[in-house]
PDB file of C-alpha atoms and ligand atoms in Angstrom:
ATOM      1  CA  MET H   1     -37.657  61.348 -11.843  1.00 32.00           C
ATOM      2  CA  ASN H   2     -37.707  61.869  -8.702  1.00 32.00           C
ATOM      3  CA  THR H   3     -40.981  59.796  -8.318  1.00 33.00           C
ATOM      4  CA  ALA H   4     -41.694  55.582  -8.625  1.00 34.00           C
ATOM      5  CA  VAL H   5     -43.181  56.612 -11.814  1.00 39.00           C
ATOM      6  CA  ASP H   6     -42.727  54.490 -14.846  1.00 46.00           C
ATOM      7  CA  GLN H   7     -39.279  54.885 -16.548  1.00 47.00           C
ATOM      8  CA  ALA H   8     -41.179  53.530 -20.352  1.00 46.00           C
ATOM      9  CA  ALA H   9     -43.106  57.180 -19.418  1.00 52.00           C
ATOM     10  CA  PHE H  10     -40.072  58.843 -18.578  1.00 49.00           C
ATOM     11  CA  PHE H  11     -38.512  58.181 -22.036  1.00 50.00           C
ATOM     12  CA  LYS H  12     -41.082  58.208 -23.588  1.00 54.00           C
ATOM     13  CA  THR H  13     -40.752  61.995 -23.340  1.00 64.00           C
ATOM     14  CA  VAL H  14     -36.604  62.360 -23.962  1.00 74.00           C
ATOM     15  CA  GLU H  15     -37.927  63.783 -27.127  1.00 73.00           C
ATOM     16  CA  GLU H  16     -40.304  67.827 -25.170  1.00 74.00           C
ATOM     17  CA  LYS H  17     -37.022  67.035 -22.142  1.00 76.00           C
ATOM     18  CA  SER H  18     -34.168  67.905 -23.940  1.00 74.00           C
ATOM     19  CA  GLU H  19     -35.893  70.500 -26.021  1.00 74.00           C
ATOM     20  CA  SER H  20     -37.350  71.836 -23.125  1.00 75.00           C
ATOM     21  CA  GLY H  21     -34.136  71.684 -21.488  1.00 74.00           C
ATOM     22  CA  ALA H  22     -35.455  69.542 -18.844  1.00 80.00           C
ATOM     23  CA  LEU H  23     -33.159  66.983 -18.956  1.00 87.00           C
ATOM     24  CA  ARG H  24     -29.098  67.726 -18.138  1.00 91.00           C
ATOM     25  CA  GLY H  25     -27.260  67.281 -20.974  1.00 92.00           C
ATOM     26  CA  ASP H  26     -26.814  69.582 -24.387  1.00 93.00           C
ATOM     27  CA  TYR H  27     -28.552  68.385 -27.263  1.00 93.00           C
ATOM     28  CA  ALA H  28     -28.714  71.542 -29.591  1.00 93.00           C
ATOM     29  CA  LEU H  29     -25.601  69.025 -32.009  1.00 94.00           C
ATOM     30  CA  ALA H  30     -26.668  66.241 -30.753  1.00 95.00           C
ATOM     31  CA  ASP H  31     -27.380  63.983 -34.315  1.00 96.00           C
ATOM     32  CA  ALA H  32     -30.470  62.399 -36.554  1.00 96.00           C
ATOM     33  CA  GLN H  33     -28.844  59.541 -33.932  1.00 97.00           C
ATOM     34  CA  TYR H  34     -28.897  61.675 -30.757  1.00 96.00           C
ATOM     35  CA  VAL H  35     -24.920  61.525 -31.233  1.00 98.00           C
ATOM     36  CA  VAL H  36     -22.394  64.364 -29.987  1.00 98.00           C
ATOM     37  CA  ALA H  37     -18.448  64.850 -29.747  1.00 98.00           C
ATOM     38  CA  GLN H  38     -17.484  64.082 -26.506  1.00 98.00           C
ATOM     39  CA  ASN H  39     -15.301  67.035 -26.299  1.00 98.00           C
ATOM     40  CA  TRP H  40     -13.147  64.891 -24.902  1.00 98.00           C
ATOM     41  CA  ASP H  41     -10.319  67.673 -23.488  1.00 98.00           C
ATOM     42  CA  ALA H  42     -12.894  69.824 -22.056  1.00 98.00           C
ATOM     43  CA  TYR H  43     -13.504  68.073 -18.873  1.00 98.00           C
ATOM     44  CA  THR H  44     -11.854  69.852 -15.959  1.00 98.00           C
ATOM     45  CA  PRO H  45      -9.102  68.253 -14.004  1.00 98.00           C
ATOM     46  CA  VAL H  46     -11.990  68.439 -10.773  1.00 98.00           C
ATOM     47  CA  GLN H  47     -13.735  66.369 -13.344  1.00 98.00           C
ATOM     48  CA  HIS H  48     -11.197  63.436 -13.543  1.00 98.00           C
ATOM     49  CA  ALA H  49     -10.770  63.650 -10.220  1.00 98.00           C
ATOM     50  CA  LEU H  50     -13.924  62.997  -9.361  1.00 98.00           C
ATOM     51  CA  TRP H  51     -13.856  60.329 -12.044  1.00 98.00           C
ATOM     52  CA  ARG H  52     -10.640  58.769  -9.477  1.00 98.00           C
ATOM     53  CA  LYS H  53     -12.673  58.879  -7.047  1.00 98.00           C
ATOM     54  CA  LEU H  54     -15.482  57.407  -8.249  1.00 98.00           C
ATOM     55  CA  TYR H  55     -14.233  54.366  -9.838  1.00 98.00           C
ATOM     56  CA  ALA H  56     -11.929  53.818  -6.875  1.00 98.00           C
ATOM     57  CA  ARG H  57     -14.704  53.458  -4.029  1.00 98.00           C
ATOM     58  CA  GLN H  58     -16.285  51.315  -6.861  1.00 98.00           C
ATOM     59  CA  ALA H  59     -13.774  49.600  -7.865  1.00 98.00           C
ATOM     60  CA  GLN H  60     -12.752  48.047  -3.947  1.00 98.00           C
ATOM     61  CA  LEU H  61     -16.903  47.302  -4.000  1.00 98.00           C
ATOM     62  CA  LEU H  62     -17.190  44.531  -7.042  1.00 98.00           C
ATOM     63  CA  PRO H  63     -14.363  41.413  -4.818  1.00 98.00           C
ATOM     64  CA  GLY H  64     -17.498  38.345  -4.457  1.00 97.00           C
ATOM     65  CA  ARG H  65     -20.302  41.107  -5.235  1.00 98.00           C
ATOM     66  CA  ALA H  66     -19.677  41.184  -9.174  1.00 98.00           C
ATOM     67  CA  CYS H  67     -19.690  38.653 -11.427  1.00 98.00           C
ATOM     68  CA  ASP H  68     -16.555  38.078 -12.858  1.00 98.00           C
ATOM     69  CA  VAL H  69     -16.619  38.678 -16.334  1.00 97.00           C
ATOM     70  CA  PHE H  70     -17.584  42.161 -15.504  1.00 98.00           C
ATOM     71  CA  ILE H  71     -14.530  42.751 -12.836  1.00 98.00           C
ATOM     72  CA  GLU H  72     -12.135  40.929 -15.495  1.00 98.00           C
ATOM     73  CA  SER H  73     -13.805  42.939 -18.091  1.00 98.00           C
ATOM     74  CA  LEU H  74     -13.043  46.104 -16.237  1.00 98.00           C
ATOM     75  CA  ASN H  75      -9.512  45.839 -15.139  1.00 97.00           C
ATOM     76  CA  ALA H  76      -8.631  45.526 -18.660  1.00 96.00           C
ATOM     77  CA  LEU H  77      -9.846  48.934 -19.898  1.00 96.00           C
ATOM     78  CA  ASP H  78      -7.562  50.752 -17.790  1.00 92.00           C
ATOM     79  CA  ALA H  79      -9.981  53.416 -17.769  1.00 97.00           C
ATOM     80  CA  ALA H  80      -9.379  54.281 -13.814  1.00 98.00           C
ATOM     81  CA  ASP H  81      -6.875  57.353 -14.362  1.00 98.00           C
ATOM     82  CA  GLY H  82      -9.447  59.817 -15.206  1.00 98.00           C
ATOM     83  CA  ILE H  83     -12.754  59.376 -18.339  1.00 98.00           C
ATOM     84  CA  PRO H  84     -11.458  57.540 -20.493  1.00 98.00           C
ATOM     85  CA  GLN H  85     -11.829  58.163 -23.997  1.00 98.00           C
ATOM     86  CA  PHE H  86     -15.060  56.942 -26.292  1.00 98.00           C
ATOM     87  CA  ASP H  87     -12.718  55.974 -29.366  1.00 98.00           C
ATOM     88  CA  ARG H  88      -9.818  55.025 -27.955  1.00 98.00           C
ATOM     89  CA  THR H  89     -12.188  52.050 -26.306  1.00 98.00           C
ATOM     90  CA  SER H  90     -13.810  51.851 -29.072  1.00 98.00           C
ATOM     91  CA  ASP H  91     -11.681  50.139 -31.122  1.00 98.00           C
ATOM     92  CA  ALA H  92     -10.627  47.937 -28.191  1.00 98.00           C
ATOM     93  CA  LEU H  93     -14.348  46.752 -28.243  1.00 98.00           C
ATOM     94  CA  PHE H  94     -15.304  46.021 -31.597  1.00 98.00           C
ATOM     95  CA  LYS H  95     -12.058  43.815 -31.695  1.00 98.00           C
ATOM     96  CA  ALA H  96     -14.109  42.105 -29.152  1.00 98.00           C
ATOM     97  CA  THR H  97     -17.458  41.865 -29.577  1.00 98.00           C
ATOM     98  CA  ARG H  98     -18.186  44.493 -32.982  1.00 98.00           C
ATOM     99  CA  TRP H  99     -19.353  46.616 -30.556  1.00 98.00           C
ATOM    100  CA  ARG H 100     -18.874  50.236 -30.860  1.00 98.00           C
ATOM    101  CA  LEU H 101     -19.445  53.497 -28.228  1.00 98.00           C
ATOM    102  CA  VAL H 102     -21.300  56.118 -29.631  1.00 98.00           C
ATOM    103  CA  ALA H 103     -21.428  59.621 -27.512  1.00 98.00           C
ATOM    104  CA  VAL H 104     -25.117  61.457 -26.219  1.00 98.00           C
ATOM    105  CA  PRO H 105     -25.953  63.975 -24.366  1.00 97.00           C
ATOM    106  CA  GLY H 106     -27.461  62.399 -22.026  1.00 96.00           C
ATOM    107  CA  LEU H 107     -31.532  59.706 -22.447  1.00 95.00           C
ATOM    108  CA  VAL H 108     -32.438  59.252 -26.305  1.00 95.00           C
ATOM    109  CA  PRO H 109     -35.837  58.482 -27.099  1.00 94.00           C
ATOM    110  CA  ASP H 110     -36.757  54.986 -27.028  1.00 94.00           C
ATOM    111  CA  GLN H 111     -36.174  54.553 -30.617  1.00 94.00           C
ATOM    112  CA  THR H 112     -32.763  55.621 -30.949  1.00 96.00           C
ATOM    113  CA  PHE H 113     -31.863  53.512 -28.307  1.00 97.00           C
ATOM    114  CA  PHE H 114     -32.902  50.074 -29.795  1.00 97.00           C
ATOM    115  CA  GLU H 115     -31.721  51.753 -33.543  1.00 98.00           C
ATOM    116  CA  HIS H 116     -27.710  51.986 -30.954  1.00 98.00           C
ATOM    117  CA  LEU H 117     -28.332  48.395 -29.808  1.00 98.00           C
ATOM    118  CA  ALA H 118     -29.918  46.659 -32.724  1.00 98.00           C
ATOM    119  CA  ASN H 119     -26.226  48.413 -34.925  1.00 98.00           C
ATOM    120  CA  ARG H 120     -24.097  47.329 -31.767  1.00 98.00           C
ATOM    121  CA  ARG H 121     -23.263  50.795 -30.902  1.00 98.00           C
ATOM    122  CA  PHE H 122     -23.722  51.556 -27.149  1.00 98.00           C
ATOM    123  CA  PRO H 123     -24.709  55.416 -26.398  1.00 98.00           C
ATOM    124  CA  VAL H 124     -22.899  57.197 -23.795  1.00 98.00           C
ATOM    125  CA  THR H 125     -23.914  60.051 -21.709  1.00 98.00           C
ATOM    126  CA  VAL H 126     -20.833  63.040 -22.390  1.00 98.00           C
ATOM    127  CA  TRP H 127     -21.255  64.709 -18.872  1.00 98.00           C
ATOM    128  CA  LEU H 128     -19.937  63.453 -14.880  1.00 98.00           C
ATOM    129  CA  ARG H 129     -22.299  63.680 -12.436  1.00 98.00           C
ATOM    130  CA  GLU H 130     -21.650  66.823  -9.676  1.00 97.00           C
ATOM    131  CA  PRO H 131     -19.291  65.690  -6.187  1.00 96.00           C
ATOM    132  CA  HIS H 132     -22.679  66.252  -4.230  1.00 96.00           C
ATOM    133  CA  GLU H 133     -24.567  63.693  -7.039  1.00 95.00           C
ATOM    134  CA  PHE H 134     -21.956  61.599  -5.177  1.00 95.00           C
ATOM    135  CA  ASP H 135     -24.082  58.578  -4.157  1.00 91.00           C
ATOM    136  CA  TYR H 136     -27.112  59.206  -5.835  1.00 87.00           C
ATOM    137  CA  ILE H 137     -28.352  60.821  -9.351  1.00 90.00           C
ATOM    138  CA  VAL H 138     -31.107  61.232 -11.076  1.00 86.00           C
ATOM    139  CA  GLU H 139     -30.242  60.751 -15.522  1.00 92.00           C
ATOM    140  CA  PRO H 140     -27.698  58.300 -15.946  1.00 95.00           C
ATOM    141  CA  ASP H 141     -23.823  59.983 -16.313  1.00 97.00           C
ATOM    142  CA  VAL H 142     -20.965  58.855 -18.242  1.00 98.00           C
ATOM    143  CA  PHE H 143     -19.358  56.752 -14.427  1.00 98.00           C
ATOM    144  CA  HIS H 144     -22.897  55.105 -14.828  1.00 98.00           C
ATOM    145  CA  ASP H 145     -22.910  54.188 -18.811  1.00 98.00           C
ATOM    146  CA  PHE H 146     -19.192  53.325 -18.499  1.00 98.00           C
ATOM    147  CA  PHE H 147     -18.563  51.663 -15.842  1.00 98.00           C
ATOM    148  CA  GLY H 148     -21.894  49.975 -15.825  1.00 98.00           C
ATOM    149  CA  HIS H 149     -22.579  49.101 -18.738  1.00 98.00           C
ATOM    150  CA  VAL H 150     -18.704  49.286 -20.785  1.00 98.00           C
ATOM    151  CA  PRO H 151     -16.610  45.998 -19.152  1.00 98.00           C
ATOM    152  CA  LEU H 152     -20.158  43.329 -20.349  1.00 98.00           C
ATOM    153  CA  LEU H 153     -20.070  44.308 -23.543  1.00 98.00           C
ATOM    154  CA  PHE H 154     -15.955  43.048 -24.279  1.00 98.00           C
ATOM    155  CA  ASN H 155     -18.441  39.857 -23.572  1.00 98.00           C
ATOM    156  CA  PRO H 156     -19.618  38.231 -26.793  1.00 98.00           C
ATOM    157  CA  VAL H 157     -22.730  36.697 -25.005  1.00 97.00           C
ATOM    158  CA  PHE H 158     -23.800  39.253 -23.179  1.00 98.00           C
ATOM    159  CA  ALA H 159     -22.814  41.810 -26.301  1.00 98.00           C
ATOM    160  CA  ASP H 160     -24.882  39.614 -28.714  1.00 98.00           C
ATOM    161  CA  HIS H 161     -27.840  39.333 -26.081  1.00 97.00           C
ATOM    162  CA  LEU H 162     -27.736  43.684 -26.238  1.00 98.00           C
ATOM    163  CA  GLN H 163     -27.565  43.982 -29.939  1.00 98.00           C
ATOM    164  CA  GLU H 164     -31.315  41.463 -29.668  1.00 97.00           C
ATOM    165  CA  TYR H 165     -32.155  43.723 -27.162  1.00 97.00           C
ATOM    166  CA  GLY H 166     -32.022  46.387 -29.666  1.00 98.00           C
ATOM    167  CA  LYS H 167     -33.924  44.181 -32.449  1.00 98.00           C
ATOM    168  CA  GLY H 168     -36.743  43.638 -29.763  1.00 97.00           C
ATOM    169  CA  GLY H 169     -37.348  47.157 -28.279  1.00 97.00           C
ATOM    170  CA  LEU H 170     -37.520  47.876 -32.721  1.00 97.00           C
ATOM    171  CA  LYS H 171     -40.658  45.279 -32.709  1.00 97.00           C
ATOM    172  CA  ALA H 172     -41.903  46.302 -29.130  1.00 96.00           C
ATOM    173  CA  LEU H 173     -42.164  49.925 -30.672  1.00 95.00           C
ATOM    174  CA  THR H 174     -44.595  48.637 -33.207  1.00 96.00           C
ATOM    175  CA  LEU H 175     -46.728  46.563 -30.704  1.00 96.00           C
ATOM    176  CA  ASP H 176     -47.412  48.773 -28.123  1.00 94.00           C
ATOM    177  CA  GLY H 177     -44.182  46.056 -26.330  1.00 96.00           C
ATOM    178  CA  LEU H 178     -42.283  49.246 -25.041  1.00 94.00           C
ATOM    179  CA  GLN H 179     -43.015  48.769 -21.276  1.00 95.00           C
ATOM    180  CA  TYR H 180     -42.912  45.047 -21.001  1.00 97.00           C
ATOM    181  CA  LEU H 181     -39.129  45.542 -22.594  1.00 96.00           C
ATOM    182  CA  ALA H 182     -38.652  48.562 -20.404  1.00 95.00           C
ATOM    183  CA  ARG H 183     -39.207  45.928 -17.345  1.00 97.00           C
ATOM    184  CA  LEU H 184     -37.168  43.606 -19.321  1.00 98.00           C
ATOM    185  CA  TYR H 185     -34.054  46.526 -19.675  1.00 97.00           C
ATOM    186  CA  TRP H 186     -34.517  47.003 -15.548  1.00 97.00           C
ATOM    187  CA  TYR H 187     -34.599  43.432 -14.397  1.00 98.00           C
ATOM    188  CA  THR H 188     -31.340  42.342 -15.760  1.00 98.00           C
ATOM    189  CA  VAL H 189     -29.409  44.751 -17.656  1.00 98.00           C
ATOM    190  CA  GLU H 190     -29.240  47.346 -14.641  1.00 98.00           C
ATOM    191  CA  PHE H 191     -30.802  45.018 -11.572  1.00 98.00           C
ATOM    192  CA  GLY H 192     -29.895  41.397 -12.670  1.00 98.00           C
ATOM    193  CA  LEU H 193     -27.943  39.103 -10.214  1.00 98.00           C
ATOM    194  CA  ILE H 194     -26.091  35.968 -12.258  1.00 98.00           C
ATOM    195  CA  ARG H 195     -25.194  32.570 -10.219  1.00 97.00           C
ATOM    196  CA  SER H 196     -21.569  31.752  -9.613  1.00 96.00           C
ATOM    197  CA  PRO H 197     -19.724  28.798  -7.924  1.00 95.00           C
ATOM    198  CA  GLN H 198     -19.091  31.283  -5.172  1.00 94.00           C
ATOM    199  CA  GLY H 199     -22.693  32.104  -4.632  1.00 94.00           C
ATOM    200  CA  LEU H 200     -24.784  35.380  -6.519  1.00 96.00           C
ATOM    201  CA  ARG H 201     -22.849  38.378  -7.992  1.00 98.00           C
ATOM    202  CA  ALA H 202     -24.307  41.410  -9.600  1.00 98.00           C
ATOM    203  CA  TYR H 203     -24.183  42.018 -13.426  1.00 98.00           C
ATOM    204  CA  GLY H 204     -26.707  44.811 -13.423  1.00 98.00           C
ATOM    205  CA  ALA H 205     -25.085  47.764 -14.782  1.00 98.00           C
ATOM    206  CA  GLY H 206     -26.970  49.662 -12.035  1.00 97.00           C
ATOM    207  CA  ILE H 207     -26.249  48.382  -9.281  1.00 97.00           C
ATOM    208  CA  LEU H 208     -22.949  47.857 -10.604  1.00 98.00           C
ATOM    209  CA  SER H 209     -21.965  51.778 -10.317  1.00 97.00           C
ATOM    210  CA  SER H 210     -23.762  52.254  -7.238  1.00 94.00           C
ATOM    211  CA  GLY H 211     -22.041  52.270  -3.983  1.00 94.00           C
ATOM    212  CA  GLY H 212     -25.034  51.324  -2.141  1.00 94.00           C
ATOM    213  CA  GLU H 213     -27.433  48.581  -3.852  1.00 96.00           C
ATOM    214  CA  ILE H 214     -23.845  46.201  -5.154  1.00 96.00           C
ATOM    215  CA  GLU H 215     -23.844  45.363  -1.260  1.00 95.00           C
ATOM    216  CA  TYR H 216     -27.071  45.910  -0.172  1.00 96.00           C
ATOM    217  CA  CYS H 217     -28.465  43.816  -3.434  1.00 97.00           C
ATOM    218  CA  LEU H 218     -26.951  40.678  -2.257  1.00 96.00           C
ATOM    219  CA  THR H 219     -27.081  40.433   1.530  1.00 95.00           C
ATOM    220  CA  SER H 220     -29.936  42.305   2.427  1.00 95.00           C
ATOM    221  CA  PRO H 221     -32.529  40.395   4.245  1.00 94.00           C
ATOM    222  CA  HIS H 222     -35.518  43.004   2.676  1.00 95.00           C
ATOM    223  CA  PRO H 223     -35.723  42.352  -0.977  1.00 96.00           C
ATOM    224  CA  ARG H 224     -36.774  38.839  -2.930  1.00 96.00           C
ATOM    225  CA  ARG H 225     -34.862  37.032  -5.191  1.00 97.00           C
ATOM    226  CA  ILE H 226     -35.903  34.836  -7.449  1.00 96.00           C
ATOM    227  CA  PRO H 227     -35.482  33.016 -10.864  1.00 96.00           C
ATOM    228  CA  PHE H 228     -35.093  34.886 -14.071  1.00 97.00           C
ATOM    229  CA  ASP H 229     -38.148  34.190 -15.931  1.00 97.00           C
ATOM    230  CA  ALA H 230     -38.485  36.449 -18.979  1.00 98.00           C
ATOM    231  CA  GLU H 231     -42.569  36.484 -18.185  1.00 98.00           C
ATOM    232  CA  ARG H 232     -42.847  37.068 -15.103  1.00 98.00           C
ATOM    233  CA  VAL H 233     -40.153  40.260 -15.268  1.00 98.00           C
ATOM    234  CA  MET H 234     -42.016  41.826 -18.237  1.00 98.00           C
ATOM    235  CA  ARG H 235     -45.658  41.719 -15.724  1.00 98.00           C
ATOM    236  CA  THR H 236     -43.000  43.135 -12.480  1.00 98.00           C
ATOM    237  CA  LEU H 237     -42.956  47.039 -12.058  1.00 98.00           C
ATOM    238  CA  TYR H 238     -39.957  48.173 -10.860  1.00 96.00           C
ATOM    239  CA  LYS H 239     -38.891  51.555  -8.116  1.00 88.00           C
ATOM    240  CA  ILE H 240     -36.188  54.698 -10.105  1.00 88.00           C
ATOM    241  CA  ASP H 241     -35.387  56.085  -7.037  1.00 86.00           C
ATOM    242  CA  SER H 242     -35.024  53.541  -4.167  1.00 93.00           C
ATOM    243  CA  TYR H 243     -32.936  50.165  -3.868  1.00 95.00           C
ATOM    244  CA  GLN H 244     -35.677  46.570  -5.961  1.00 97.00           C
ATOM    245  CA  GLU H 245     -37.757  45.785  -4.341  1.00 97.00           C
ATOM    246  CA  THR H 246     -37.176  42.071  -6.072  1.00 97.00           C
ATOM    247  CA  TYR H 247     -34.369  40.582  -7.761  1.00 98.00           C
ATOM    248  CA  PHE H 248     -34.084  37.951 -10.651  1.00 98.00           C
ATOM    249  CA  VAL H 249     -31.769  35.849 -11.063  1.00 97.00           C
ATOM    250  CA  ILE H 250     -29.843  33.845 -14.109  1.00 98.00           C
ATOM    251  CA  ASP H 251     -27.730  30.774 -14.199  1.00 97.00           C
ATOM    252  CA  SER H 252     -25.940  31.724 -17.304  1.00 98.00           C
ATOM    253  CA  PHE H 253     -25.770  35.205 -20.143  1.00 97.00           C
ATOM    254  CA  GLU H 254     -26.248  31.772 -22.511  1.00 98.00           C
ATOM    255  CA  GLN H 255     -29.744  31.569 -20.327  1.00 98.00           C
ATOM    256  CA  LEU H 256     -31.024  35.514 -21.091  1.00 97.00           C
ATOM    257  CA  PHE H 257     -29.250  35.570 -24.263  1.00 96.00           C
ATOM    258  CA  ARG H 258     -31.610  31.737 -25.174  1.00 97.00           C
ATOM    259  CA  ASP H 259     -34.997  32.734 -22.803  1.00 97.00           C
ATOM    260  CA  THR H 260     -35.226  36.176 -24.734  1.00 96.00           C
ATOM    261  CA  ALA H 261     -34.097  34.529 -27.668  1.00 95.00           C
ATOM    262  CA  PRO H 262     -38.792  34.177 -28.460  1.00 95.00           C
ATOM    263  CA  ASP H 263     -40.907  36.557 -30.096  1.00 95.00           C
ATOM    264  CA  PHE H 264     -43.112  37.719 -27.338  1.00 96.00           C
ATOM    265  CA  THR H 265     -45.750  38.828 -29.672  1.00 96.00           C
ATOM    266  CA  PRO H 266     -47.843  36.331 -27.575  1.00 97.00           C
ATOM    267  CA  ILE H 267     -46.845  37.578 -24.205  1.00 97.00           C
ATOM    268  CA  TYR H 268     -47.268  41.369 -24.807  1.00 97.00           C
ATOM    269  CA  GLN H 269     -50.856  39.795 -26.257  1.00 97.00           C
ATOM    270  CA  ARG H 270     -50.916  37.897 -22.763  1.00 97.00           C
ATOM    271  CA  LEU H 271     -49.380  40.844 -20.433  1.00 98.00           C
ATOM    272  CA  LYS H 272     -51.634  43.078 -22.033  1.00 97.00           C
ATOM    273  CA  THR H 273     -55.065  40.858 -20.570  1.00 97.00           C
ATOM    274  CA  LEU H 274     -53.111  40.999 -17.128  1.00 97.00           C
ATOM    275  CA  GLU H 275     -52.476  43.217 -14.605  1.00 97.00           C
ATOM    276  CA  ALA H 276     -49.285  44.463 -13.377  1.00 97.00           C
ATOM    277  CA  LEU H 277     -46.804  42.993 -10.886  1.00 98.00           C
ATOM    278  CA  PRO H 278     -46.299  45.214  -7.632  1.00 98.00           C
ATOM    279  CA  ALA H 279     -41.940  45.349  -7.741  1.00 97.00           C
ATOM    280  CA  ASP H 280     -42.379  43.552  -3.597  1.00 97.00           C
ATOM    281  CA  THR H 281     -44.689  40.644  -4.753  1.00 97.00           C
ATOM    282  CA  LEU H 282     -43.611  37.262  -4.404  1.00 95.00           C
ATOM    283  CA  LEU H 283     -46.394  34.783  -5.620  1.00 95.00           C
ATOM    284  CA  ALA H 284     -48.043  31.799  -3.933  1.00 93.00           C
ATOM    285  CA  ASP H 285     -45.356  29.091  -6.417  1.00 92.00           C
ATOM    286  CA  GLU H 286     -42.108  30.832  -5.451  1.00 93.00           C
ATOM    287  CA  VAL H 287     -39.163  30.724  -3.352  1.00 89.00           C
ATOM    288  CA  SER H 288     -36.953  33.833  -3.036  1.00 90.00           C
ATOM    289  CA  GLU H 289     -33.060  33.270  -2.658  1.00 84.00           C
ATOM    290  CA  GLY H 290     -31.197  33.290   0.459  1.00 71.00           C
ATOM    291  CA  ILE H 291     -28.435  35.994   0.738  1.00 65.00           C
ATOM    292  CA  ALA H 292     -25.157  35.568  -0.768  1.00 57.00           C
ATOM    293  CA  TYR H 293     -23.234  35.560   2.093  1.00 52.00           C
ATOM    294  CA  ILE H 294     -19.605  37.390   1.100  1.00 50.00           C
TER     295      ILE H 294
HETATM  296  N1  HBI M   1     -31.028  56.508 -23.584  1.00 77.47           N
HETATM  297  N2  HBI M   1     -29.255  57.108 -24.025  1.00 77.47           N
HETATM  298  C1  HBI M   1     -29.665  56.738 -23.156  1.00 77.47           C
HETATM  299  N3  HBI M   1     -29.366  55.286 -22.064  1.00 77.47           N
HETATM  300  C2  HBI M   1     -30.990  54.258 -22.109  1.00 77.47           C
HETATM  301  O1  HBI M   1     -30.725  53.882 -20.691  1.00 77.47           O
HETATM  302  C3  HBI M   1     -31.970  54.304 -21.779  1.00 77.47           C
HETATM  303  C4  HBI M   1     -31.910  55.756 -22.998  1.00 77.47           C
HETATM  304  N4  HBI M   1     -33.443  56.016 -23.721  1.00 77.47           N
HETATM  305  C5  HBI M   1     -34.426  54.864 -23.488  1.00 77.47           C
HETATM  306  C6  HBI M   1     -34.283  53.971 -22.692  1.00 77.47           C
HETATM  307  N5  HBI M   1     -32.498  53.709 -21.780  1.00 77.47           N
HETATM  308  C7  HBI M   1     -35.088  52.539 -21.999  1.00 77.47           C
HETATM  309  O2  HBI M   1     -36.305  53.247 -23.640  1.00 77.47           O
HETATM  310  C8  HBI M   1     -34.712  51.632 -21.946  1.00 77.47           C
HETATM  311  O3  HBI M   1     -34.378  51.291 -21.042  1.00 77.47           O
HETATM  312  C9  HBI M   1     -35.684  50.619 -22.816  1.00 77.47           C
HETATM  313 FE1   FE M   2     -28.043  52.530 -17.568  1.00 77.47          FE
END
């Protein structure tokens, strides 16, 4: 994924890529749902040390930048000392919101991904990046998936939203609406911002697992920061290999749940007749939020 292609197009070819070996992970032992064993004993001391280094660097960036729910949930995970054992986290997660983690070799086909989410199973990649990929990695690894995505699964409203998103994804596949839902996921679950009494905060996993974007998304004067609107988000292209040009801001996870609950079929039909908007668009009636002072 070195060119700014539409991520959904990349995922469409996951089957071919996984068979051809173009993807990082080992798909040979994956079952029909692309699930593998985590093989936690196979991680080396060097890998656990790299996890600790990634975790320490990222955790000290969170105060004043990540939303409180993320920080509180992450701390409760007690995952600083080494690559976590997914089954242990699943036991705690299931008690909290009835979600479980499933170990996967990496990116899985859209249909599979949505089926997991629709059944409150979050796919977590088993392999860890190499030391030279400390600051940037092309495909999601265990640090992105676990550190970035797992904490918010402990929030009941966000957990319910993600299951509805999975159900919506399965429906979107039958309506040729995948590209619109991929944008929705990208601009919320991966790169979303949320308002807080102390100012804008990040809740997107792509931001929260990134050493640089967590600062940029809140304080750079360059990107646009505009209020979340589902149709606007689903119409907006995104970049997969650079910081975002636009961030969408929600007031609460309740708003995200509420605004994405309607049947999107009419929106898909309307969007099919409209040009997609470039990632750096600011429409005439839109005002970008000021930057967040930390
Ligand atoms: N697979 N493991 C994994 N993780 C993802 O985030 C993911 C995926 N497959 C498809 C996919 N995301 C996209 O289709 C969504 O972003 C819409
Ligand atoms: Fe992700």
